CSV table of C-alpha atoms in Angstrom, one decimal:
chain,number,residue,atom,x,y,z
U,1,MET,CA,82.3,53.1,-48.1
U,2,LEU,CA,85.5,54.0,-46.4
U,3,ALA,CA,84.1,52.9,-43.0
U,4,ILE,CA,82.9,49.6,-44.5
U,5,GLU,CA,86.3,49.1,-46.0
U,6,ARG,CA,87.9,49.4,-42.6
U,7,VAL,CA,85.5,47.0,-40.8
U,8,ALA,CA,84.4,44.5,-43.5
U,9,GLY,CA,87.4,42.3,-43.0
U,10,ARG,CA,86.9,42.1,-39.2
U,11,TRP,CA,83.2,41.4,-39.0
U,12,ARG,CA,80.9,38.9,-40.5
U,13,ALA,CA,78.8,40.4,-43.3
U,14,LEU,CA,75.3,39.6,-42.0
U,15,PRO,CA,75.7,41.1,-38.5
U,16,LEU,CA,77.5,44.2,-39.9
U,17,THR,CA,74.7,44.7,-42.5
U,18,ALA,CA,72.0,44.3,-39.8
U,19,VAL,CA,73.7,47.0,-37.7
U,20,GLN,CA,73.9,49.3,-40.8
U,21,VAL,CA,70.2,48.8,-41.7
U,22,VAL,CA,68.8,49.1,-38.1
U,23,VAL,CA,70.8,52.2,-37.3
U,24,THR,CA,69.8,53.9,-40.6
U,25,ALA,CA,66.1,53.0,-40.0
U,26,ALA,CA,66.3,54.3,-36.4
U,27,LEU,CA,67.9,57.6,-37.5
U,28,THR,CA,65.4,58.0,-40.3
U,29,TRP,CA,62.4,57.5,-38.0
U,30,LEU,CA,64.0,59.9,-35.5
U,31,TRP,CA,64.4,62.5,-38.2
U,32,ALA,CA,60.9,62.0,-39.5
U,33,ALA,CA,59.5,62.3,-35.9
U,34,LEU,CA,61.5,65.5,-35.3
U,35,THR,CA,60.3,67.1,-38.5
U,36,GLY,CA,56.7,66.0,-38.0
U,37,HIS,CA,56.6,63.6,-40.9
U,38,ALA,CA,56.4,60.3,-39.0
U,39,THR,CA,53.2,58.6,-40.2
U,40,LEU,CA,52.4,55.0,-40.9
U,41,PRO,CA,51.8,54.2,-44.6
U,42,PRO,CA,48.4,52.7,-45.7
U,43,THR,CA,48.0,49.0,-45.3
U,44,GLU,CA,48.2,48.4,-49.1
U,45,ALA,CA,51.6,49.9,-49.2
U,46,TRP,CA,53.2,47.5,-46.7
U,47,PRO,CA,54.0,44.6,-49.2
U,48,ALA,CA,56.0,47.0,-51.4
U,49,LEU,CA,57.7,48.6,-48.4
U,50,ILE,CA,58.7,45.3,-47.0
U,51,TYR,CA,60.1,44.3,-50.4
U,52,LEU,CA,62.0,47.6,-50.7
U,53,GLY,CA,63.4,47.2,-47.1
U,54,LEU,CA,64.5,43.6,-47.5
U,55,VAL,CA,65.5,43.3,-51.1
U,56,ALA,CA,66.4,46.8,-52.3
U,57,THR,CA,68.0,47.9,-49.1
U,58,ALA,CA,69.1,45.0,-46.8
U,59,ALA,CA,70.1,42.6,-49.6
U,60,THR,CA,72.1,45.2,-51.6
U,61,THR,CA,73.8,46.5,-48.4
U,62,LEU,CA,74.7,42.9,-47.6
U,63,LEU,CA,76.2,42.4,-51.1
U,64,GLN,CA,78.1,45.6,-50.8
U,65,THR,CA,79.5,44.6,-47.4
U,66,ILE,CA,80.6,41.2,-48.8
U,67,GLY,CA,82.0,42.8,-51.9
U,68,GLN,CA,84.0,45.4,-50.0
U,69,LYS,CA,86.0,42.5,-48.4
U,70,HIS,CA,87.5,42.1,-51.9
U,71,VAL,CA,87.8,45.6,-53.3
U,72,SER,CA,88.8,49.0,-52.0
U,73,ALA,CA,86.4,51.8,-51.2
U,74,PRO,CA,87.4,53.8,-54.4
U,75,GLU,CA,86.8,50.7,-56.5
U,76,ALA,CA,83.4,50.2,-54.8
U,77,ALA,CA,82.5,53.8,-55.5
U,78,VAL,CA,83.3,53.3,-59.2
U,79,ILE,CA,81.0,50.3,-59.3
U,80,TYR,CA,78.2,52.2,-57.5
U,81,SER,CA,78.6,55.1,-59.8
U,82,LEU,CA,77.4,52.9,-62.6
U,83,GLU,CA,74.1,52.2,-60.9
U,84,PRO,CA,72.1,55.0,-62.6
U,85,VAL,CA,73.6,54.0,-66.0
U,86,THR,CA,72.6,50.3,-65.6
U,87,ALA,CA,69.1,51.4,-64.2
U,88,SER,CA,68.6,53.5,-67.4
U,89,ILE,CA,69.6,50.7,-69.6
U,90,PHE,CA,67.3,48.2,-67.9
U,91,SER,CA,64.4,50.6,-67.9
U,92,PHE,CA,64.9,51.1,-71.7
U,93,LEU,CA,65.2,47.3,-72.4
U,94,LEU,CA,62.6,46.0,-70.0
U,95,LEU,CA,60.1,48.8,-69.8
U,96,GLY,CA,60.5,50.6,-73.1
U,97,GLU,CA,61.3,53.9,-71.5
U,98,THR,CA,63.0,56.5,-73.6
U,99,ILE,CA,66.2,58.2,-72.6
U,100,GLY,CA,66.5,61.8,-73.6
U,101,ALA,CA,69.6,63.8,-74.6
U,102,ARG,CA,70.3,65.0,-71.1
U,103,GLY,CA,70.0,61.4,-69.8
U,104,LEU,CA,72.4,60.1,-72.4
U,105,ALA,CA,74.8,63.0,-71.7
U,106,GLY,CA,74.6,62.3,-67.9
U,107,GLY,CA,75.3,58.6,-68.5
U,108,ALA,CA,78.2,59.4,-70.8
U,109,LEU,CA,79.7,61.7,-68.1
U,110,VAL,CA,79.4,58.9,-65.5
U,111,VAL,CA,81.1,56.4,-67.7
U,112,VAL,CA,83.9,58.9,-68.7
U,113,ALA,CA,84.5,59.8,-65.0
U,114,MET,CA,84.7,56.1,-64.1
U,115,VAL,CA,87.2,55.4,-66.9
U,116,LEU,CA,89.3,58.5,-66.0
U,117,SER,CA,89.4,57.6,-62.3
U,118,GLN,CA,90.9,54.2,-63.1
U,119,LEU,CA,93.6,55.3,-65.6
U,120,PRO,CA,97.0,53.9,-64.8
U,121,GLY,CA,99.4,56.2,-63.0
U,122,ARG,CA,96.9,57.7,-60.7
U,123,GLU,CA,98.0,57.6,-57.1
U,124,ASP,CA,95.9,55.6,-54.7
U,125,ARG,CA,94.2,58.2,-52.5
U,126,ALA,CA,92.8,55.5,-50.2
U,127,GLY,CA,96.1,54.6,-48.8
U,128,PRO,CA,96.9,51.3,-47.2
U,129,GLY,CA,93.9,49.6,-45.7
U,130,PRO,CA,92.5,46.1,-45.1
U,131,VAL,CA,92.3,45.3,-48.8
U,132,HIS,CA,95.8,46.5,-49.5
U,133,ASP,CA,97.3,44.8,-46.4
U,134,ARG,CA,96.0,41.4,-47.5
U,135,GLY,CA,97.5,41.8,-51.0
U,136,LEU,CA,94.1,41.8,-52.7
U,137,ALA,CA,94.4,45.1,-54.5
U,138,ASP,CA,96.1,45.5,-57.8
């Protein structure tokens, strides 16, 4: 997130996202090959894998890159920290999944940590950067 914060204001979002996704995929395949786990999935798995690659990975990375033009890396980290909480809420509402005591405690800890990290009077550990230089940060 810190690296994206530095370059998001200087590059267009789509090419920057393409570089991120392609480099990550290449390094993943290299790691899989080096550890002996590089195998092609069965044909019936390809539609789901294409969806996950395009929507769950590329599209969300694009949205993060666009968003980080407007918020700092620490603010983006706070937003991303809520992902497990929102995933749990949606799985409860849409799929009827139950959330146990440990899941509720974990979600509460995430929310408390997010609130504590944004309390007034905390010094900005990110320092000046692209967002601060443009006067977009609080």
